Coordinates of C-alpha atoms and ligand atoms in Angstrom, one line a residue:
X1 CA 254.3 179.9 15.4
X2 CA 257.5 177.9 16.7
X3 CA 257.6 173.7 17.2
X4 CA 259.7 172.0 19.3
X5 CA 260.3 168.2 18.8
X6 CA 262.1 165.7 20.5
X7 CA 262.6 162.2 18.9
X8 CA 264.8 159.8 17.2
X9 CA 267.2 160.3 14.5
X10 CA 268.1 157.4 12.8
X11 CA 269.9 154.7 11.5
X12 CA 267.0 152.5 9.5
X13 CA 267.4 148.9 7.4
X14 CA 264.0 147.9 5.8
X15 CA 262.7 145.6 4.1
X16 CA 259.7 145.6 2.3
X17 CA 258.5 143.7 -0.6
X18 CA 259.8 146.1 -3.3
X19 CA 263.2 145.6 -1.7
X20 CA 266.0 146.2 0.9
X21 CA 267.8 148.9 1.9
X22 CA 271.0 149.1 3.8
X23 CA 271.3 151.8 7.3
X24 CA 269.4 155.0 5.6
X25 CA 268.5 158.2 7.7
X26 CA 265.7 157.3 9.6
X27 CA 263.6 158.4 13.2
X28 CA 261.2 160.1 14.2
X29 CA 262.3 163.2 15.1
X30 CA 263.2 163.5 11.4
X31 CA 260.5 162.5 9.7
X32 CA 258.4 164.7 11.9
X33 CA 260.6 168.0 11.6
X34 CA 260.7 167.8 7.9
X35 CA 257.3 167.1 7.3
X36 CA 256.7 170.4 9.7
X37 CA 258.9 172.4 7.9
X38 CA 256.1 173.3 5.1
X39 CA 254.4 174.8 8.0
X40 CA 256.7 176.5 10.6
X41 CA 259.5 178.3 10.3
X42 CA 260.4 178.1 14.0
X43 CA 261.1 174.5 13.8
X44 CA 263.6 173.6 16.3
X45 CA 265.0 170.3 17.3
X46 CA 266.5 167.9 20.3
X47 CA 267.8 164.9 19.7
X48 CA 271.0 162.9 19.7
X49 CA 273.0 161.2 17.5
X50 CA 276.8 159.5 17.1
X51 CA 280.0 160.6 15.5
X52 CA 278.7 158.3 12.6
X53 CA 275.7 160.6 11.7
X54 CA 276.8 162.3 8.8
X55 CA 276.6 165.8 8.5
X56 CA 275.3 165.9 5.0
X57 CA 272.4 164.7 6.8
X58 CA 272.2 167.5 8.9
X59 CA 272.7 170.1 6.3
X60 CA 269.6 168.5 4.5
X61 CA 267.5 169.9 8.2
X62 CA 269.2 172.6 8.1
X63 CA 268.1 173.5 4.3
X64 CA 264.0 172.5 5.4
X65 CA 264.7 175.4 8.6
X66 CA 265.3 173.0 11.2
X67 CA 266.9 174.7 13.8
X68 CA 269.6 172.5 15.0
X69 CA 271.3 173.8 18.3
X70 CA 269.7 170.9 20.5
X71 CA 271.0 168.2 18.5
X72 CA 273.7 166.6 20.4
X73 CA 276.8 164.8 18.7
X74 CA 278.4 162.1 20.9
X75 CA 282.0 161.9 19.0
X76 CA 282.2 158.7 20.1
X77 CA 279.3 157.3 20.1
X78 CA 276.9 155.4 17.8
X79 CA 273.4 156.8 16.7
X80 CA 270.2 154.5 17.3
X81 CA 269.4 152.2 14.8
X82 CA 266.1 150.2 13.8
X83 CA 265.6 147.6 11.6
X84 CA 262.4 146.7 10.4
X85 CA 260.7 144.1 7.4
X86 CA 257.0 144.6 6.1
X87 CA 254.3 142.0 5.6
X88 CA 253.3 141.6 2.0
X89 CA 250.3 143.8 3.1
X90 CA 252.5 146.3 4.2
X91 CA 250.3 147.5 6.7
X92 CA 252.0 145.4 9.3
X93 CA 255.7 145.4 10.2
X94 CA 258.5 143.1 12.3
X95 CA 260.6 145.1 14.2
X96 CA 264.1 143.4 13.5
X97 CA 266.8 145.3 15.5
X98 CA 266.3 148.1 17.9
X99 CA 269.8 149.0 19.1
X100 CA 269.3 152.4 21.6
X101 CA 272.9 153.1 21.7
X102 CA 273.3 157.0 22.2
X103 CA 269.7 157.4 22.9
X104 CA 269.9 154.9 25.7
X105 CA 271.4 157.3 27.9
X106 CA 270.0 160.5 26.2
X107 CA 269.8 163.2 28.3
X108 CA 267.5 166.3 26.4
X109 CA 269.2 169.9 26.8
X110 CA 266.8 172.4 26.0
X111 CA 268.6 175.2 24.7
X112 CA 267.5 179.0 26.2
X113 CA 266.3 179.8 22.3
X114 CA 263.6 177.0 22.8
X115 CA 262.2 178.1 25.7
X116 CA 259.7 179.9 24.5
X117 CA 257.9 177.0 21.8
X118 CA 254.3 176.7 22.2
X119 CA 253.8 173.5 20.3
X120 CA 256.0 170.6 21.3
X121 CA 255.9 167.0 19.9
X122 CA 257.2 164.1 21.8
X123 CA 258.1 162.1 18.9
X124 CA 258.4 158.2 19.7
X125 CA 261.7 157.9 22.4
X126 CA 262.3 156.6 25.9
X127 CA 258.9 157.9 28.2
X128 CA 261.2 159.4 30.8
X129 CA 263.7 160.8 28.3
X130 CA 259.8 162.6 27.0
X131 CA 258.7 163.8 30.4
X132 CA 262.1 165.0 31.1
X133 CA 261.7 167.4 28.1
X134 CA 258.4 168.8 29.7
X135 CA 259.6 169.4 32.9
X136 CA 262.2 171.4 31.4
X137 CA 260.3 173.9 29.6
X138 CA 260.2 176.8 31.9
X139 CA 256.4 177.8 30.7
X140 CA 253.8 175.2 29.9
X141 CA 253.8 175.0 26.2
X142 CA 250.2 175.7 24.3
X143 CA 249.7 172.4 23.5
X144 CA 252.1 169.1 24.3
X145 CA 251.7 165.9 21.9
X146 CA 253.1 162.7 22.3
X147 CA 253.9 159.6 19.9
X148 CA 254.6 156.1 21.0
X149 CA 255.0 152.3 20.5
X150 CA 254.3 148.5 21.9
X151 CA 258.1 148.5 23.2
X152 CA 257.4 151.0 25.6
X153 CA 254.6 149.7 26.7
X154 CA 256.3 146.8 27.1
X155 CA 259.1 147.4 28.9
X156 CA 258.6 151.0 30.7
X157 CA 254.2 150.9 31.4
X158 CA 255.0 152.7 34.6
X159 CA 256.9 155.5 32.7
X160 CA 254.6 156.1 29.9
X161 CA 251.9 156.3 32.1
X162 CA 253.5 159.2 34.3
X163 CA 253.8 161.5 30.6
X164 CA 250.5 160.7 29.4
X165 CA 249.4 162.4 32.2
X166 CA 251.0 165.3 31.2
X167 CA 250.2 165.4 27.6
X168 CA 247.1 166.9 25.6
X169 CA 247.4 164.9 21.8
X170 CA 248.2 161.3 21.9
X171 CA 248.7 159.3 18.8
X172 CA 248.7 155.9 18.5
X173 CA 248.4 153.1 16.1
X174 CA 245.1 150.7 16.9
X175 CA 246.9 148.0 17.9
X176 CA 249.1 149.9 20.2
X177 CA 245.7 151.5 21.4
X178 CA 244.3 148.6 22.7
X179 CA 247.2 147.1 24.1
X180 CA 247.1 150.3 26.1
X181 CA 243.4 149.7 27.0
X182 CA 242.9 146.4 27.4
X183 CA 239.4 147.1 25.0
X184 CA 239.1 145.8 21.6
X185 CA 236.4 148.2 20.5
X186 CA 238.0 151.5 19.7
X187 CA 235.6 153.6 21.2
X188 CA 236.2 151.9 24.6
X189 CA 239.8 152.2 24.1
X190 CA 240.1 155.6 23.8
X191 CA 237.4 156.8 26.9
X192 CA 240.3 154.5 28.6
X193 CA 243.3 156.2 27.2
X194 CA 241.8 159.7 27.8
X195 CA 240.8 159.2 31.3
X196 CA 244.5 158.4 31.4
X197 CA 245.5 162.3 30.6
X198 CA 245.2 163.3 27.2
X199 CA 242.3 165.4 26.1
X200 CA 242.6 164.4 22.8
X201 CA 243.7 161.1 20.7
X202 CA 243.9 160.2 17.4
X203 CA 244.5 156.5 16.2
X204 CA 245.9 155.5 13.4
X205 CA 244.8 153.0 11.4
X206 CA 247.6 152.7 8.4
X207 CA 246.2 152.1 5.4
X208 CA 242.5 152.8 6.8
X209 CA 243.1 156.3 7.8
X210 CA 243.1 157.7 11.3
X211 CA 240.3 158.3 14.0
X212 CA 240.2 161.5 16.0
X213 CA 238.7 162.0 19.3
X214 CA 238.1 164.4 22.0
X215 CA 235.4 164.4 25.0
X216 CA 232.4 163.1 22.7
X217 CA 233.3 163.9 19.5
X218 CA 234.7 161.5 16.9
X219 CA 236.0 162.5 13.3
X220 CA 237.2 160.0 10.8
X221 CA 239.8 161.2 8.2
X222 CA 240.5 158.6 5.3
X223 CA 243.8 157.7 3.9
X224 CA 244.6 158.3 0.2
X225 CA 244.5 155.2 -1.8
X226 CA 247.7 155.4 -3.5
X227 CA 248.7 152.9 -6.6
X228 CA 251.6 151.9 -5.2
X229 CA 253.3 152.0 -1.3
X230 CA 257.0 151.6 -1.5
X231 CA 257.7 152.2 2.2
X232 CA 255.3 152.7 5.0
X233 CA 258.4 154.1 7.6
X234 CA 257.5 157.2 8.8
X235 CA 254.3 157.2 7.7
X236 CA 252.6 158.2 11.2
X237 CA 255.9 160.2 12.2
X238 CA 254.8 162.4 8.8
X239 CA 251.1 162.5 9.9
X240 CA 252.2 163.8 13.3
X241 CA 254.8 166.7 11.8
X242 CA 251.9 167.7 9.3
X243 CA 249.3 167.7 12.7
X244 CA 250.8 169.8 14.7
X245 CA 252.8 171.8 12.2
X246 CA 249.5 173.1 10.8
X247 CA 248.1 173.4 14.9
X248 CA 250.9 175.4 14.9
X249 CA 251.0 177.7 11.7
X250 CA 247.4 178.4 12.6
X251 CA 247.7 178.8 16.1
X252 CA 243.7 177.5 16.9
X253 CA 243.2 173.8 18.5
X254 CA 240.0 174.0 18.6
X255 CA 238.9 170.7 17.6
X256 CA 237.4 172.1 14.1
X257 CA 240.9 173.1 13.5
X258 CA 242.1 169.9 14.1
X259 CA 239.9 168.4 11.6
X260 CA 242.2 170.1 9.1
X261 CA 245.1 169.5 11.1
X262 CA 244.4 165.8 10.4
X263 CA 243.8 165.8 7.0
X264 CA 246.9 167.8 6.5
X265 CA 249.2 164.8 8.6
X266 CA 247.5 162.3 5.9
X267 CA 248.6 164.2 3.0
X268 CA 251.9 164.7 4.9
X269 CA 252.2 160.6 5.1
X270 CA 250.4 160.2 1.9
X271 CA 253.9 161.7 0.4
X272 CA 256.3 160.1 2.6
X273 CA 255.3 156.5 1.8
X274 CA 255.6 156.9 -2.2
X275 CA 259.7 156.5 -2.1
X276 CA 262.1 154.7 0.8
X277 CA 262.8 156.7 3.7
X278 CA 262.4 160.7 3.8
X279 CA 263.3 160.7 0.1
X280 CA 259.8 162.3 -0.9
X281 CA 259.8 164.6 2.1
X282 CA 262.6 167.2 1.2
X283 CA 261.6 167.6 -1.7
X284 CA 257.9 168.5 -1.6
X285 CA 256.4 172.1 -2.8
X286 CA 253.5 173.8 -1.3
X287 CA 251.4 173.5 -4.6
X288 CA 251.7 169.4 -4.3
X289 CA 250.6 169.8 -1.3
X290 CA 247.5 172.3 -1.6
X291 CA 246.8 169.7 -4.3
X292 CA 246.8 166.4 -2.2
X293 CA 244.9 168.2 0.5
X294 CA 242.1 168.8 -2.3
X295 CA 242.3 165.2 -3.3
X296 CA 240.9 163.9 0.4
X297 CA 238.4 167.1 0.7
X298 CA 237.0 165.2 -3.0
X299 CA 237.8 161.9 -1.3
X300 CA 235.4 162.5 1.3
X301 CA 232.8 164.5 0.4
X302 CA 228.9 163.5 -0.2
X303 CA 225.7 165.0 -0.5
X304 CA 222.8 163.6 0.8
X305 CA 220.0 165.1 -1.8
Ligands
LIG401 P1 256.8 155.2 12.0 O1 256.9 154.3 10.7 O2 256.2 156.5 11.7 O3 256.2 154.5 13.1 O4 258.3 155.5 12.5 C1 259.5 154.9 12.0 C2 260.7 155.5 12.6 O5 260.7 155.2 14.0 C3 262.0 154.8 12.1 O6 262.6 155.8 11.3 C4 262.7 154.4 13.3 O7 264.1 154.9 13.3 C5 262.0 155.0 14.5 N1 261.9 154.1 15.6 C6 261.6 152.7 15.5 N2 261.7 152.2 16.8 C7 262.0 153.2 17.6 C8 262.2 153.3 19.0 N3 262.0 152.3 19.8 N4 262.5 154.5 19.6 C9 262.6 155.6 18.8 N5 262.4 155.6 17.4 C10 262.1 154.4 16.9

């Protein structure tokens, strides 16, 4: 089954308290295609970037099946960058620089090959820039999700609010989910957020794992304790390209299905935060994988005798 995501690709400078990087390949869109790419072999991409992207970077997408037509080059511009510095908990994060540059006037050609995706993820970007890319599909894909952050809903409410309603999977982080709300409990948060469109939501909870939720049902999926987290970045732009890559290589949303969907975007961010950046994403086998996903079915499994 074929993907279609839209998102940033990056510029990133972290910090965490293992260290510091200078700009490394970052964004969403990038994390999320390569983490899909051990599920789909459709796997295309839009996105934008500057003349100071390098194309090494591109062969690397290229190598993991992305299918880059739909990434635009502005010669002369500059791709976005983000800077961001981690708590010594490194479950929370400062958001140091955001500097939109060619995203900021981004404008998302879907090319004729993509018109017939039936998963599409709106990786974190502009709202309107996301609900552009909707309206532009020429059939209403199988099943539209959509990533996000505080910033937006700082600074463009009225935009988000107007894709959400068009969406069927959100995902969100708790805090972002009840700045959304305006509920502290979780549970009341997402009745809110699904009466505001999307049929289905999953919150993230970092370190704590991620909640899923649809009409009444709730299912928790853990995160893997892992000895040591280098680098959290990504981590939920990982879960996402797992989540819907598996959707997709499956082809069933039921909300079984998405069980394993979920479990499958944990292992997927599980990986991604054991090295800086996507370093531990392109180079992942199916076998580490199949054996990850069997460390949270042990991880969560009891008998009551
Ligand atoms: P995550 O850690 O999964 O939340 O995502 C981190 C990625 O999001 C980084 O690689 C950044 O380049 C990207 N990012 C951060 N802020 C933004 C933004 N405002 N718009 C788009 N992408 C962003």
């Amino acid at each position: 089954m074929s993907l279609l995501t839209v998102g940033s690709v990056a510029f990133d400078a972290l910090e965490t308290p293992f260290g510091k990087t200078d700009k490394i390949i970052g964004g969403a869109a990038t994390y999320i295609t390569l983490a899909a790419s051990y599920f789909v072999k459709e796997n295309n991409l839009v996105a934008v970037v500057g003349g100071d992207f390098p194309q090494s970077m591109i062969d690397v997408l290229e190598e993991h099946g992305v299918n880059t037509e739909g990434l635009e080059i502005v010669p002369d511009g500059k791709t976005f960058f983000w800077s961001g510095r981690y708590h010594e908990d490194m479950n929370t994060r400062d958001t140091l620089i955001t500097e939109l540059n060619v995203m900021e006037h981004f404008d998302p050609i879907i090319p004729d090959s993509y018109q017939t995706t039936k998963y599409v993820m709106l990786g974190n970007t502009v709202p309107a820039t996301q609900k552009l890319v909707i309206e532009r599909m020429n059939n209403r894909p199988k099943l539209i999700m959509l990533d996000t952050m505080n910033l937006w809903m700082n600074i463009a409410l009225d935009d988000l609010k107007a894709v959400l309603a068009l969406v069927d999977v959100l995902t969100i982080n708790d805090e972002e989910a009840r700045q959304l709300s305006g509920e502290y409990s979780l549970r009341k948060a997402a009745i809110k957020i699904m009466g505001m469109g999307p049929k289905t939501l999953i919150i993230k909870k970092g370190e704590h794992g991620a909640l899923l939720f649809q009409d009444e049902h709730i299912f928790f999926a853990p995160a893997l304790p892992l000895e040591e987290v280098f680098d959290p970045t990504g981590a939920g732009d990982s879960f996402a390209g797992g989540f819907i890559g598996y959707l997709a290589k499956t082809d069933d949303i039921s909300f079984e299905n998405m069980k394993r969907a979920i479990i499958y975007g944990s292992a997927m961010a599980s990986f991604c935060v054991e090295k800086f950046g996507s370093e531990r994403l392109v180079n992942l086998t199916q076998e580490e994988i199949a054996a990850r996903v069997q460390q949270f079915v042990q991880l969560a499994s009891f008998d009551i005798a």
